PDB file of C-alpha atoms in Angstrom:
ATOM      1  CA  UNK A 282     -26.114 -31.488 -34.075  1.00 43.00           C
ATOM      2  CA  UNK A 283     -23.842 -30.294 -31.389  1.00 47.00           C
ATOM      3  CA  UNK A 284     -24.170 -32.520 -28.034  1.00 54.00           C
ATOM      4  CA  UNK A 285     -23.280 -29.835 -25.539  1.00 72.00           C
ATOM      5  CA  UNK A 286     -25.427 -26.180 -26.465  1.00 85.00           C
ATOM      6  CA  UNK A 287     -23.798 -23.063 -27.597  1.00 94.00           C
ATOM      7  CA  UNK A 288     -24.564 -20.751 -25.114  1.00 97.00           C
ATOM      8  CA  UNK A 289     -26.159 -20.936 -21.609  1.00 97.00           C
ATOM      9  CA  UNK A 290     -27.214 -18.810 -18.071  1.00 98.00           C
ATOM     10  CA  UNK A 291     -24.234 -20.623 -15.891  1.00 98.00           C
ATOM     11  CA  UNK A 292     -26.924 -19.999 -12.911  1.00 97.00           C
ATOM     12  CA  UNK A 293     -29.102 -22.735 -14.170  1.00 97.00           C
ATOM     13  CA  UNK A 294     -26.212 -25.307 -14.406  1.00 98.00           C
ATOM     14  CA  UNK A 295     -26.305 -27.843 -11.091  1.00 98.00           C
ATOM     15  CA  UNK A 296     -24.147 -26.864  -8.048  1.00 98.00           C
ATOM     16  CA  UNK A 297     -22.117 -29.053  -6.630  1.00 98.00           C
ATOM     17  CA  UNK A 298     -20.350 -28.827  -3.452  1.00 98.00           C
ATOM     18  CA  UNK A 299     -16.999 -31.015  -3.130  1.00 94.00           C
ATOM     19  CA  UNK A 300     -13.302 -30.944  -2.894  1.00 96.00           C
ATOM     20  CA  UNK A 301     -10.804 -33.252  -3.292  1.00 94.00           C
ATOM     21  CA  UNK A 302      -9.290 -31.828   0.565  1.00 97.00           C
ATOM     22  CA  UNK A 303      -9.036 -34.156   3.209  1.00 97.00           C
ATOM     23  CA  UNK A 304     -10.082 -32.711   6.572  1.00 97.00           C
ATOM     24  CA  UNK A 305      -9.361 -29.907   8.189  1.00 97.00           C
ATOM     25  CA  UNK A 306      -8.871 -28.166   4.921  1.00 98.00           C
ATOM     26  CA  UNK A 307     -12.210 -29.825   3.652  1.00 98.00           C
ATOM     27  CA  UNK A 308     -14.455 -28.065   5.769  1.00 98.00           C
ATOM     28  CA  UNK A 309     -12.357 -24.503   5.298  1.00 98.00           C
ATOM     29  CA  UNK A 310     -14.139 -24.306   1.779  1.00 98.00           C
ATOM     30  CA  UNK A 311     -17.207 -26.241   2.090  1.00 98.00           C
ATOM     31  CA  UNK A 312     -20.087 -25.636   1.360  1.00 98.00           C
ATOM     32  CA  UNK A 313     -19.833 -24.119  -1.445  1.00 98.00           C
ATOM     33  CA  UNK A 314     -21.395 -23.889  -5.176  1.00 98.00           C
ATOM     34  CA  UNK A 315     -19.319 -25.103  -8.249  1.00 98.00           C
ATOM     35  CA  UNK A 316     -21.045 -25.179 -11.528  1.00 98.00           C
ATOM     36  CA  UNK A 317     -18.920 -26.895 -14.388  1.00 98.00           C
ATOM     37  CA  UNK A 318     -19.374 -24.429 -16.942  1.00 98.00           C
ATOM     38  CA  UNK A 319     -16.673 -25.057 -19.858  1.00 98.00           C
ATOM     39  CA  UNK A 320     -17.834 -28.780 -19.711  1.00 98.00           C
ATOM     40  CA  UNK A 321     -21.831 -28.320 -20.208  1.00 97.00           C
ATOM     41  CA  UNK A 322     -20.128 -26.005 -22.964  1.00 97.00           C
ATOM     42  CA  UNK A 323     -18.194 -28.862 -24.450  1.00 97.00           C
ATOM     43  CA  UNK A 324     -14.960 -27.082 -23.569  1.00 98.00           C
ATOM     44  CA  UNK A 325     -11.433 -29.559 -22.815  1.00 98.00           C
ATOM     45  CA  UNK A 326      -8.632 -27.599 -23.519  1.00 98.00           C
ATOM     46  CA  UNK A 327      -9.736 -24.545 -21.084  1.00 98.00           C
ATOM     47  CA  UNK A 328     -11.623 -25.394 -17.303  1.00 98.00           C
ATOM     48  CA  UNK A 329     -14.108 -22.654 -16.827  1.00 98.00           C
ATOM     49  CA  UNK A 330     -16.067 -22.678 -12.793  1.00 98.00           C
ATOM     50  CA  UNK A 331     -18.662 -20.565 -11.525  1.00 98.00           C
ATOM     51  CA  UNK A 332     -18.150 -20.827  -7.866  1.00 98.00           C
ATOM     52  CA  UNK A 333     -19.985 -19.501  -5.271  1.00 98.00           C
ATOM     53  CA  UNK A 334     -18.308 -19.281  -1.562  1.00 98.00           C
ATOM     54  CA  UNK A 335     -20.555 -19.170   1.687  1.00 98.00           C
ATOM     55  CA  UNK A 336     -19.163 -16.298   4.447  1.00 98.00           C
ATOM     56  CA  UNK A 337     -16.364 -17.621   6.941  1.00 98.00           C
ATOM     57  CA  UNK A 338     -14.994 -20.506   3.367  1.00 98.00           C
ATOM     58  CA  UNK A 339     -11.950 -19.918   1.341  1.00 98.00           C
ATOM     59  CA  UNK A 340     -12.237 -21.091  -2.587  1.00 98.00           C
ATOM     60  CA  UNK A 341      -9.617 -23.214  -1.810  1.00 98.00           C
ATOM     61  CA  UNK A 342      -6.369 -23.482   0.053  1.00 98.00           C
ATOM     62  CA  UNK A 343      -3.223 -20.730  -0.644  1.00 98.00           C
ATOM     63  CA  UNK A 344      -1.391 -23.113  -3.813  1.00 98.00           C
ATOM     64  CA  UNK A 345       0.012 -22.019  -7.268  1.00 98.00           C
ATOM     65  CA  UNK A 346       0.333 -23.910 -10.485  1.00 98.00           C
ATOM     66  CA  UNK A 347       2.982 -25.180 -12.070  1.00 98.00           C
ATOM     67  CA  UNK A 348       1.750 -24.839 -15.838  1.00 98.00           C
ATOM     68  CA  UNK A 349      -2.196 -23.748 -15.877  1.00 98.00           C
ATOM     69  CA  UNK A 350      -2.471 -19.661 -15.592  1.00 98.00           C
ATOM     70  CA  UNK A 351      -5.898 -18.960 -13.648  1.00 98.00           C
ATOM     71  CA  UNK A 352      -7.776 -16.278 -14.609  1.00 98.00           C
ATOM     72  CA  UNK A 353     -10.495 -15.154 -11.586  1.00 98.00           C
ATOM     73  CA  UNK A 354     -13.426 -12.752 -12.645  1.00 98.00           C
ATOM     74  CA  UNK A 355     -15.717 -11.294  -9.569  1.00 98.00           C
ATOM     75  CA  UNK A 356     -19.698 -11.863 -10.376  1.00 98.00           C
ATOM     76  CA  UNK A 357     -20.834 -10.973  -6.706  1.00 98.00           C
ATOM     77  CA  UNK A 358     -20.134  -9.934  -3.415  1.00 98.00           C
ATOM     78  CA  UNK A 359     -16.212  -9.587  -1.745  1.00 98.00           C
ATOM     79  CA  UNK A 360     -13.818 -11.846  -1.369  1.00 98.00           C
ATOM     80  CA  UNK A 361      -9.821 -10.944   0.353  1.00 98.00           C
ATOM     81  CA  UNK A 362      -7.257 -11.994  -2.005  1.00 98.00           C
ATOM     82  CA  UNK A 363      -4.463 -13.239  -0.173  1.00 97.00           C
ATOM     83  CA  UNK A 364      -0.844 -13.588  -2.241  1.00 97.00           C
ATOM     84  CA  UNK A 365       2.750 -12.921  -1.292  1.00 94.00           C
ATOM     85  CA  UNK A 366       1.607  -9.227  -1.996  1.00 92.00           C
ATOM     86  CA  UNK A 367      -0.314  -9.342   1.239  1.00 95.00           C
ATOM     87  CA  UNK A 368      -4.139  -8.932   1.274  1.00 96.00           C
ATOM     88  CA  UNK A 369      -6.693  -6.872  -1.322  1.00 96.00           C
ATOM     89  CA  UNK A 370     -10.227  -7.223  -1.641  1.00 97.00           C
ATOM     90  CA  UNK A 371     -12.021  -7.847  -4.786  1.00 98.00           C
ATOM     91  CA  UNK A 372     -15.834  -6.914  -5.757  1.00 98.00           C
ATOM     92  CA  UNK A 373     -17.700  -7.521  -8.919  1.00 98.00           C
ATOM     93  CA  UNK A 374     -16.031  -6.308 -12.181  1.00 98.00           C
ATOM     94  CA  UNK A 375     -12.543  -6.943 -10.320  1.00 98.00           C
ATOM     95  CA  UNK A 376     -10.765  -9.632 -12.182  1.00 98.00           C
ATOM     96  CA  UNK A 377      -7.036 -11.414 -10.882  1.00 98.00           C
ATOM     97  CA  UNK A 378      -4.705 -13.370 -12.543  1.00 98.00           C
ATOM     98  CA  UNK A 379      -2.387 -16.056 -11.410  1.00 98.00           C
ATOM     99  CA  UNK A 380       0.950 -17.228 -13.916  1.00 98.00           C
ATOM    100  CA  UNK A 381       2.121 -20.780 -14.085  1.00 98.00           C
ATOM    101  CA  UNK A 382       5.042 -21.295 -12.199  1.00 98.00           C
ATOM    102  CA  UNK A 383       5.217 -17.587 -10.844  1.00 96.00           C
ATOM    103  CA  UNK A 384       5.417 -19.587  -7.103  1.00 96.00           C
ATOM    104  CA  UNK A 385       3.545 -17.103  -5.306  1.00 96.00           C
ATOM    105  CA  UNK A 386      -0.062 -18.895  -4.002  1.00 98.00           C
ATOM    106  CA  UNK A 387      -3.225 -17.509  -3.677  1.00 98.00           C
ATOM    107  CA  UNK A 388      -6.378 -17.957  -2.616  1.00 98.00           C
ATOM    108  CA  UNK A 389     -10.070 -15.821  -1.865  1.00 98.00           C
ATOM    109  CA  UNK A 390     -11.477 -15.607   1.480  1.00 98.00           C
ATOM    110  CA  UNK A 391     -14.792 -14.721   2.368  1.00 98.00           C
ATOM    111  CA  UNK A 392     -14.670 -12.600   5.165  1.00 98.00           C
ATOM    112  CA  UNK A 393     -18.021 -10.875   4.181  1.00 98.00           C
ATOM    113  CA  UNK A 394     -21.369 -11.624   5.687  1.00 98.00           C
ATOM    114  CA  UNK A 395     -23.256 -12.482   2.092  1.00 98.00           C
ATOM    115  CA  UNK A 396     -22.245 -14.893  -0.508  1.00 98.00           C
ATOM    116  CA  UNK A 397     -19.449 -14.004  -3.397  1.00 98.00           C
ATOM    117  CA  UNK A 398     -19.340 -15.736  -6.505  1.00 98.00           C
ATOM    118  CA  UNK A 399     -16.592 -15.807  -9.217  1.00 98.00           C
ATOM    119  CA  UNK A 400     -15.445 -16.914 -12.473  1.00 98.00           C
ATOM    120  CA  UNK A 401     -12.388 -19.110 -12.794  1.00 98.00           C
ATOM    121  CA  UNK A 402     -10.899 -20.432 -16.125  1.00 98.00           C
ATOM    122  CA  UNK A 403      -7.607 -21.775 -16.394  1.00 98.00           C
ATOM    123  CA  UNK A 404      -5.721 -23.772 -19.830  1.00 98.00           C
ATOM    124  CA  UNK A 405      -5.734 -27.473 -18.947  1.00 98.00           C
ATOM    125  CA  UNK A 406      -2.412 -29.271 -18.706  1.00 97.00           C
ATOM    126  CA  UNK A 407      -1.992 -32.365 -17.676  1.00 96.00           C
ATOM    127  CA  UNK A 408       1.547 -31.803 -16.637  1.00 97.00           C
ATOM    128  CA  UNK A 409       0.198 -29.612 -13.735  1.00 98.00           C
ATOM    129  CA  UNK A 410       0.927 -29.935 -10.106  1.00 98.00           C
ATOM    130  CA  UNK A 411      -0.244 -27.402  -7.353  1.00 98.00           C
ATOM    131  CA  UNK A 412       1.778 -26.456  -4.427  1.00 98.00           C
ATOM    132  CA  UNK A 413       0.128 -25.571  -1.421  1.00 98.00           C
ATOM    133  CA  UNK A 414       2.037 -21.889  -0.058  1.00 96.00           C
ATOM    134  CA  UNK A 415       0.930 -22.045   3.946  1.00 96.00           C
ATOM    135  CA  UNK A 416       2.996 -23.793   6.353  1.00 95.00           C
ATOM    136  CA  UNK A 417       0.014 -25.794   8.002  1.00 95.00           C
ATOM    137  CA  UNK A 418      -1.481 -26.962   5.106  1.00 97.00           C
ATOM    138  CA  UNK A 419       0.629 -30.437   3.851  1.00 97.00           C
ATOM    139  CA  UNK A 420      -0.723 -31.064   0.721  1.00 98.00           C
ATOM    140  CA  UNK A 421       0.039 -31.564  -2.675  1.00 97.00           C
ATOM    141  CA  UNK A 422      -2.214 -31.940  -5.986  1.00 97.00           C
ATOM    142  CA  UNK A 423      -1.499 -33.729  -9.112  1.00 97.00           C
ATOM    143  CA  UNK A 424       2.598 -34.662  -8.367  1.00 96.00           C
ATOM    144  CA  UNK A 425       4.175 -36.297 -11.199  1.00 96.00           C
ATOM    145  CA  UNK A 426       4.517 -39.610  -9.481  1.00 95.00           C
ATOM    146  CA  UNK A 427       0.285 -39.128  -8.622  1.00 96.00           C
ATOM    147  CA  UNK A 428      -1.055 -37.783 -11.629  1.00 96.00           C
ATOM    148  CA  UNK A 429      -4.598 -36.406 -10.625  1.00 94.00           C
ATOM    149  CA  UNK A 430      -4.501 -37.432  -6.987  1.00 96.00           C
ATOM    150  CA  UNK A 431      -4.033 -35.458  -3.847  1.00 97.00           C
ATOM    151  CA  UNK A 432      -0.909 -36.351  -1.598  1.00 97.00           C
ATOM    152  CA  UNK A 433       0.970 -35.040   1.196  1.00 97.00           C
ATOM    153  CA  UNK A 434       4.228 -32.922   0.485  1.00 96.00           C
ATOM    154  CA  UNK A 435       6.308 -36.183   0.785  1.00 94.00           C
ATOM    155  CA  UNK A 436       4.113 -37.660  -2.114  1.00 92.00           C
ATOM    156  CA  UNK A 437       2.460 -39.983   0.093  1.00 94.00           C
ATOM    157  CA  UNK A 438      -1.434 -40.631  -0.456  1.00 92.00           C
ATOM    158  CA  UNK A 439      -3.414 -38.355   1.904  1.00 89.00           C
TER     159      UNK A 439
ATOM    160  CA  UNK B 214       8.200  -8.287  -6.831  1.00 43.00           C
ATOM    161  CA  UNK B 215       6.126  -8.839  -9.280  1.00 47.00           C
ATOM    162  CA  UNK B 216       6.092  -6.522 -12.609  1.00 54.00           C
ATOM    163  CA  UNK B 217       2.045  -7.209 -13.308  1.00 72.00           C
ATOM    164  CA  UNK B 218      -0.413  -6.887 -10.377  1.00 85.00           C
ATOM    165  CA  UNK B 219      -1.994  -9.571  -9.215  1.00 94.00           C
ATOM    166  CA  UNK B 220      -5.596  -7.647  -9.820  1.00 97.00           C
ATOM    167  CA  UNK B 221      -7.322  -4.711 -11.012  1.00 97.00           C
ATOM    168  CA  UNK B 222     -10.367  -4.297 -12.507  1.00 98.00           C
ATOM    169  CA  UNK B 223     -10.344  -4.380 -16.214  1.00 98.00           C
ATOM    170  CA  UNK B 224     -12.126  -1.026 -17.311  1.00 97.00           C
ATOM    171  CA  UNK B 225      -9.146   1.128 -15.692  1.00 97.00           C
ATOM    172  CA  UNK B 226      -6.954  -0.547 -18.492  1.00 98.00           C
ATOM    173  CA  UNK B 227      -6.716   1.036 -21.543  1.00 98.00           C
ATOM    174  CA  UNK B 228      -8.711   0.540 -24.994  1.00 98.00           C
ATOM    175  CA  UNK B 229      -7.424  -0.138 -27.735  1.00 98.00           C
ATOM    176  CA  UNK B 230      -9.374   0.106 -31.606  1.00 98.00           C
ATOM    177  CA  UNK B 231      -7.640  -2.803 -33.630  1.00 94.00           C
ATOM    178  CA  UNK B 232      -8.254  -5.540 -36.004  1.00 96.00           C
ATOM    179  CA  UNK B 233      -6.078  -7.525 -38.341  1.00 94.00           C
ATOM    180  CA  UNK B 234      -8.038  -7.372 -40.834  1.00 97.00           C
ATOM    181  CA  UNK B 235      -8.525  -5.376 -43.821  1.00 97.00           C
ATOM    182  CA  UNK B 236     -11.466  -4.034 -45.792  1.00 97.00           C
ATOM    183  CA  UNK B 237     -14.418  -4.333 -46.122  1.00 97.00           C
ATOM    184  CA  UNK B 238     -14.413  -6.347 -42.939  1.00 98.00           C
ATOM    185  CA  UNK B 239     -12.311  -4.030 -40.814  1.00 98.00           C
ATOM    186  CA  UNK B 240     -15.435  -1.485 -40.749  1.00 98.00           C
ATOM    187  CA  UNK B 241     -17.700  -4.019 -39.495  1.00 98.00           C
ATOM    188  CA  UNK B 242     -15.947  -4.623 -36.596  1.00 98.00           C
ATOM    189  CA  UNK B 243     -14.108  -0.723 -36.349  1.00 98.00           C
ATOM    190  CA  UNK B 244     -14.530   1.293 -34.024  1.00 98.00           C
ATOM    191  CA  UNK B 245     -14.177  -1.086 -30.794  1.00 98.00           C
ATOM    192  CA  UNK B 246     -12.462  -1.149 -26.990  1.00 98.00           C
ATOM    193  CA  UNK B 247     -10.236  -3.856 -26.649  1.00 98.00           C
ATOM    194  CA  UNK B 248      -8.311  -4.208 -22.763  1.00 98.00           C
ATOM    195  CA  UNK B 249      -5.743  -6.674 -23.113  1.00 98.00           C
ATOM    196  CA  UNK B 250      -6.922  -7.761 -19.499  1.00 98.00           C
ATOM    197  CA  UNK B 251      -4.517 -11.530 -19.674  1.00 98.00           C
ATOM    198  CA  UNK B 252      -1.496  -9.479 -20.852  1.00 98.00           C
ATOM    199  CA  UNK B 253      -1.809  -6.756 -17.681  1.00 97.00           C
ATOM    200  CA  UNK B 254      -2.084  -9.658 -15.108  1.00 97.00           C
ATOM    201  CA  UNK B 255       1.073 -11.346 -17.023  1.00 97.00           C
ATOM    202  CA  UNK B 256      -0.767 -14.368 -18.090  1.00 98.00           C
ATOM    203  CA  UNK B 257       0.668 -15.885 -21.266  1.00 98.00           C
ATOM    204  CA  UNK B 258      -0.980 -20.058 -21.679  1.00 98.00           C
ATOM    205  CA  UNK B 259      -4.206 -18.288 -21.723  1.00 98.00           C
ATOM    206  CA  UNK B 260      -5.502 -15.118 -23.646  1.00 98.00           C
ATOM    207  CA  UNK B 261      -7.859 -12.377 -21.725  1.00 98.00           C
ATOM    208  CA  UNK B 262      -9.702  -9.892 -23.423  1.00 98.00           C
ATOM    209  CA  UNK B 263     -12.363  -7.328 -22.264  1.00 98.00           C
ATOM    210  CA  UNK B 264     -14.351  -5.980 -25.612  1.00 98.00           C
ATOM    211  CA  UNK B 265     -16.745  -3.690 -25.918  1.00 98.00           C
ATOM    212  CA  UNK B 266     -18.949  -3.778 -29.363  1.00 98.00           C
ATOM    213  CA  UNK B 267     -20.726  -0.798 -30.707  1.00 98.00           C
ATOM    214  CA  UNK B 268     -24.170  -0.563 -32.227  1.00 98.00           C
ATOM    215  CA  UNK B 269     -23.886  -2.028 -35.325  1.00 98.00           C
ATOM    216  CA  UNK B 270     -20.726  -3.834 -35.162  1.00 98.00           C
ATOM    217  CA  UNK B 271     -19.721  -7.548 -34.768  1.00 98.00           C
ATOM    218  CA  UNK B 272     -17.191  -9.133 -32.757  1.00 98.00           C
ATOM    219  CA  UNK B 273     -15.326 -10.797 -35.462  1.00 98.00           C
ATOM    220  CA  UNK B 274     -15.985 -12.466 -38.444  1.00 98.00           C
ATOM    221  CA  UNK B 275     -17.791 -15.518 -37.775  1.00 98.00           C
ATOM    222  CA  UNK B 276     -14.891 -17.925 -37.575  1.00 98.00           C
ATOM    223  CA  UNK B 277     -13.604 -21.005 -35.471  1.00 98.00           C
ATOM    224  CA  UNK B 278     -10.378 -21.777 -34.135  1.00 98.00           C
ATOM    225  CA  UNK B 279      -8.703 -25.492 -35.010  1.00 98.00           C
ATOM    226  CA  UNK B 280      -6.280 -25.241 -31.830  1.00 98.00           C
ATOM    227  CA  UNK B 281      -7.969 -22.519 -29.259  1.00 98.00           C
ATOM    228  CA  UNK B 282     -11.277 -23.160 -27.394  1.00 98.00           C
ATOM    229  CA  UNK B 283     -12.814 -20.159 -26.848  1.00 98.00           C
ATOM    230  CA  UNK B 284     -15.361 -18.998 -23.536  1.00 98.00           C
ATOM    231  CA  UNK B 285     -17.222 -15.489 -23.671  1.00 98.00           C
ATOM    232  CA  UNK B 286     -19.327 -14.363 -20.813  1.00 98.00           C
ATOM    233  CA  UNK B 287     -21.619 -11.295 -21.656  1.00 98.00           C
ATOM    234  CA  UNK B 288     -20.274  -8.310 -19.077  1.00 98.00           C
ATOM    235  CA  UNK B 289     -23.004  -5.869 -20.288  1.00 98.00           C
ATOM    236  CA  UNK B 290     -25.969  -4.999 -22.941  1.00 98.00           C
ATOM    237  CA  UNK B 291     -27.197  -7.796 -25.753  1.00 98.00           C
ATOM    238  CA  UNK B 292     -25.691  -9.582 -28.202  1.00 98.00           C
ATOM    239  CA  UNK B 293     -26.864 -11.495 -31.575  1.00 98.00           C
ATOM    240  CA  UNK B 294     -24.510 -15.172 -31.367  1.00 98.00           C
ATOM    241  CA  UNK B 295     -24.396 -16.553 -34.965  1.00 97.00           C
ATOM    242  CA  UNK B 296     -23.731 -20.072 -35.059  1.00 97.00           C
ATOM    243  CA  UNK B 297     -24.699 -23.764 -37.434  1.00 94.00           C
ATOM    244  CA  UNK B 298     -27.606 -23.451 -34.353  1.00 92.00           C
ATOM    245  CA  UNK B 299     -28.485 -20.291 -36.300  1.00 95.00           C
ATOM    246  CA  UNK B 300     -29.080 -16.915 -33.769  1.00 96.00           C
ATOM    247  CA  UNK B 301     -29.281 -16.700 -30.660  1.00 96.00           C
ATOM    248  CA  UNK B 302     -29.526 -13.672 -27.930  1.00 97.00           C
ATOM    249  CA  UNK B 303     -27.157 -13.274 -25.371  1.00 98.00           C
ATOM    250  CA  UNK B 304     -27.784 -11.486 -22.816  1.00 98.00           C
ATOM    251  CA  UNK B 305     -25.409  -9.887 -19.304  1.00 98.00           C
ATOM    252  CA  UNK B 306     -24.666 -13.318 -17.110  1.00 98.00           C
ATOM    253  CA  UNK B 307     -25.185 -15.180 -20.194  1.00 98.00           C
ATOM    254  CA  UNK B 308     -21.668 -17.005 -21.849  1.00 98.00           C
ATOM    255  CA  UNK B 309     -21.131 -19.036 -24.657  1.00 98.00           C
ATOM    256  CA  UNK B 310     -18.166 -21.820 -25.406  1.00 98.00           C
ATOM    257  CA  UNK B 311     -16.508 -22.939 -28.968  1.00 98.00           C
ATOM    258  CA  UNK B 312     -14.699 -26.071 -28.400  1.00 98.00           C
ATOM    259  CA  UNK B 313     -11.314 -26.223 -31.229  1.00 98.00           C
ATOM    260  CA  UNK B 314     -12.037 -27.757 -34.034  1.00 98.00           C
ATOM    261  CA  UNK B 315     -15.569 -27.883 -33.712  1.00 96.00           C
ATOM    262  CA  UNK B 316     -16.090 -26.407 -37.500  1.00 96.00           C
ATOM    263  CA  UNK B 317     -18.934 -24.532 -36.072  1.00 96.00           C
ATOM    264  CA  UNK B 318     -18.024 -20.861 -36.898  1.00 98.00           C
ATOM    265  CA  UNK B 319     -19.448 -18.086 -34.267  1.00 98.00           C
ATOM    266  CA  UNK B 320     -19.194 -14.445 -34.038  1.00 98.00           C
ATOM    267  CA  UNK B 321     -21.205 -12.374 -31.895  1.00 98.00           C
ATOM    268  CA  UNK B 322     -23.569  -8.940 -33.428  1.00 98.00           C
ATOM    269  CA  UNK B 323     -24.842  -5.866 -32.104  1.00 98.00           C
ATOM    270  CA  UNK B 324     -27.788  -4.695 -33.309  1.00 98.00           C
ATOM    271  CA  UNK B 325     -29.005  -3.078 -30.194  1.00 98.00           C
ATOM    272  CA  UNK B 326     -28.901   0.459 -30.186  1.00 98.00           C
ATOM    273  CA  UNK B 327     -26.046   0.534 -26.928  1.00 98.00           C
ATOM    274  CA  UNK B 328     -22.415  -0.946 -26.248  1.00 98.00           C
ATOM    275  CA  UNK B 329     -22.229  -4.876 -25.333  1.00 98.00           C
ATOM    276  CA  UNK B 330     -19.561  -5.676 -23.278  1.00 98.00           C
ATOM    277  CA  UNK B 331     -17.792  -9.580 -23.102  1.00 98.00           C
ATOM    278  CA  UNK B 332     -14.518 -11.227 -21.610  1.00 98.00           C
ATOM    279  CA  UNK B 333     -13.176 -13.811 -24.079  1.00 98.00           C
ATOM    280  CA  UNK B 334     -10.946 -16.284 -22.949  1.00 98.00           C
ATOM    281  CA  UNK B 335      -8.671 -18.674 -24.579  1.00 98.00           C
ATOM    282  CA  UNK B 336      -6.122 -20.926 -24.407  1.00 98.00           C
ATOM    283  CA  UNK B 337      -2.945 -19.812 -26.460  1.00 98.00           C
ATOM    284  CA  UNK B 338      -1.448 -22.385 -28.861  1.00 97.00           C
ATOM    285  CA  UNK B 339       0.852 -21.674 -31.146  1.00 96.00           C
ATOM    286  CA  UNK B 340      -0.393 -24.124 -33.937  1.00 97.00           C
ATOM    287  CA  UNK B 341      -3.746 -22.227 -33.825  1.00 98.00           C
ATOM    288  CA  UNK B 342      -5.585 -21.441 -36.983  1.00 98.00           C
ATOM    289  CA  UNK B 343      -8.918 -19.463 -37.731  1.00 98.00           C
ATOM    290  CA  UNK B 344     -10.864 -20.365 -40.368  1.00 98.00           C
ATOM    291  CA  UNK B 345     -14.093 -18.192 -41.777  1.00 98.00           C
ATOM    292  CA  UNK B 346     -16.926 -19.668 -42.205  1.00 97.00           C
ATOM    293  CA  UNK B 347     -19.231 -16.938 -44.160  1.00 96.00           C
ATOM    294  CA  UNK B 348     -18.787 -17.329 -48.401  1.00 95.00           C
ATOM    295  CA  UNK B 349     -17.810 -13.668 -48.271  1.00 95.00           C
ATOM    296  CA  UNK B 350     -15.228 -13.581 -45.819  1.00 98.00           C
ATOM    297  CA  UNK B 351     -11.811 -14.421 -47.917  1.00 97.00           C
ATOM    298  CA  UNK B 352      -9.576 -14.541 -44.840  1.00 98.00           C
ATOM    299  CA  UNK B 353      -7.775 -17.318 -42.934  1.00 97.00           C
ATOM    300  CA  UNK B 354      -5.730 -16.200 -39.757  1.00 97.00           C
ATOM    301  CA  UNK B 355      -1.841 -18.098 -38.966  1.00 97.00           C
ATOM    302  CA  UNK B 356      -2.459 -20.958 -41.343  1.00 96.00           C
ATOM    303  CA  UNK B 357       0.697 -23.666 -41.089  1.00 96.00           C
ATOM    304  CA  UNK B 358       2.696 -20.988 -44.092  1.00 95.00           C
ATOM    305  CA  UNK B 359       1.973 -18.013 -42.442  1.00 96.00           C
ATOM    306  CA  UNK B 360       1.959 -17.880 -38.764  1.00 96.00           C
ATOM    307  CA  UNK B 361       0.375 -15.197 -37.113  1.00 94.00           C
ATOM    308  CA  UNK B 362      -1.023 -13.442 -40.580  1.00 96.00           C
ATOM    309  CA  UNK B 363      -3.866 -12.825 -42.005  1.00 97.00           C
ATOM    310  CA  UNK B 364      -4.298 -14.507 -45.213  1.00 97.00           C
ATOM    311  CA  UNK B 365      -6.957 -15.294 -48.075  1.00 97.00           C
ATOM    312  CA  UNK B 366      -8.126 -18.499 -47.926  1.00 96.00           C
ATOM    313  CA  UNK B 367      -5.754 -19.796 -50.713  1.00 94.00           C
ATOM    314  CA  UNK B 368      -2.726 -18.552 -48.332  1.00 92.00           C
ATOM    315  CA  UNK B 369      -2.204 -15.466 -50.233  1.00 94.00           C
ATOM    316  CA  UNK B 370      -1.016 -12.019 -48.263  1.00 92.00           C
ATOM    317  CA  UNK B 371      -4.251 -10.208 -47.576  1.00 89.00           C
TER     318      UNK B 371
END
């Protein structure tokens, strides 16, 4: 008997609202909505979110990833995609796509006045690092030397 | 500048009506849409894949990867998932996962009378086998002597 079910409505999984950002980033996403989708389904070699981002928040800070491709699928509502392309909104049905290592960051803003939810999967690697693209924002995920951790650009703890 | 957008939306791309496999299996799946959604955005660690099943058709045959988890999220219409669980319906805003390795073989069925419509996303590993898990299927896909073809089970050229 499989532990974690088949199939599911991702709406009825818990939302939880956290980031690993130190302020002021922190409070540029939350609140939001995450719902951990690819682990009630028993998934570990692919992360799967359903995240939900209030009007005025960002899903995260402008960053790319050094070996996870991210995949971004549009349920509801608008969000701007910001790259080094410039800016493009996204509605539902419009889908993105981000390359490991391609160096150019992203991120989706909510500029809208209602709620916009997406879909994010990405392949998990545990050689990933993120690198944060804007000038102002000093951080750093996962750096070899602080596996899983969030630092500064210098590698220091944040 | 980059050679793949960064977005689009994934009906503008076009469909494609293509399986590996041979008969009688081909016409259970044949005709389908197929946008190769991962390969326009330039994503290569994971697979993306917008199908679109007819009335009458399945997905696949039911199957499960030993390398590759798999995530579907149901886009539009209804869907029959076959499972060990047994059947299940899936309906739009409804997605299912299939951890690697799991032995628990899944395909999805349309006996509605219109089009279903998934995304299926995977990770891409290059040690990745499919094995079938109905009697009457005699197929295995990229075993270890024959990467990336179909086979019978006993690693024969289908």
């Amino acid at each position: 008997m499989a532990v974690q079910p088949r199939a599911l409505n991702p709406q009825t999984l818990p939302a939880v609202s956290h980031t690993g950002y130190p302020e002021p980033y922190r409070t540029r996403v939350l609140p939001r909505e995450v719902r951990a989708v690819g682990d009630a389904l028993g998934l570990t070699r692919i992360g799967v979110n359903l995240v939900r981002v209030l009007p005025g928040k960002a899903s995260s800070m402008r960053h790319w990833h050094t070996h996870e491709d991210e995949f971004v699928y549009v349920l509801e509502g608008e969000l701007v995609l910001r790259t080094d392309a410039g800016e493009q909104i996204l509605r539902a049905g419009m889908c993105a796509g981000f390359p490991a290592a391609a160096g150019d960051g992203h991120h989706l803003l909510n500029r809208s006045a209602a709620a916009a939810a997406f879909l994010v999967v990405s392949n998990r690697e545990p050689e990933d690092t993120a690198h944060y693209s804007d000038p102002d924002v000093d951080l750093m995920w996962s750096p070899p030397q602080a596996r899983g951790r969030m630092t500064r650009r210098d590698g220091t703890p944040c």
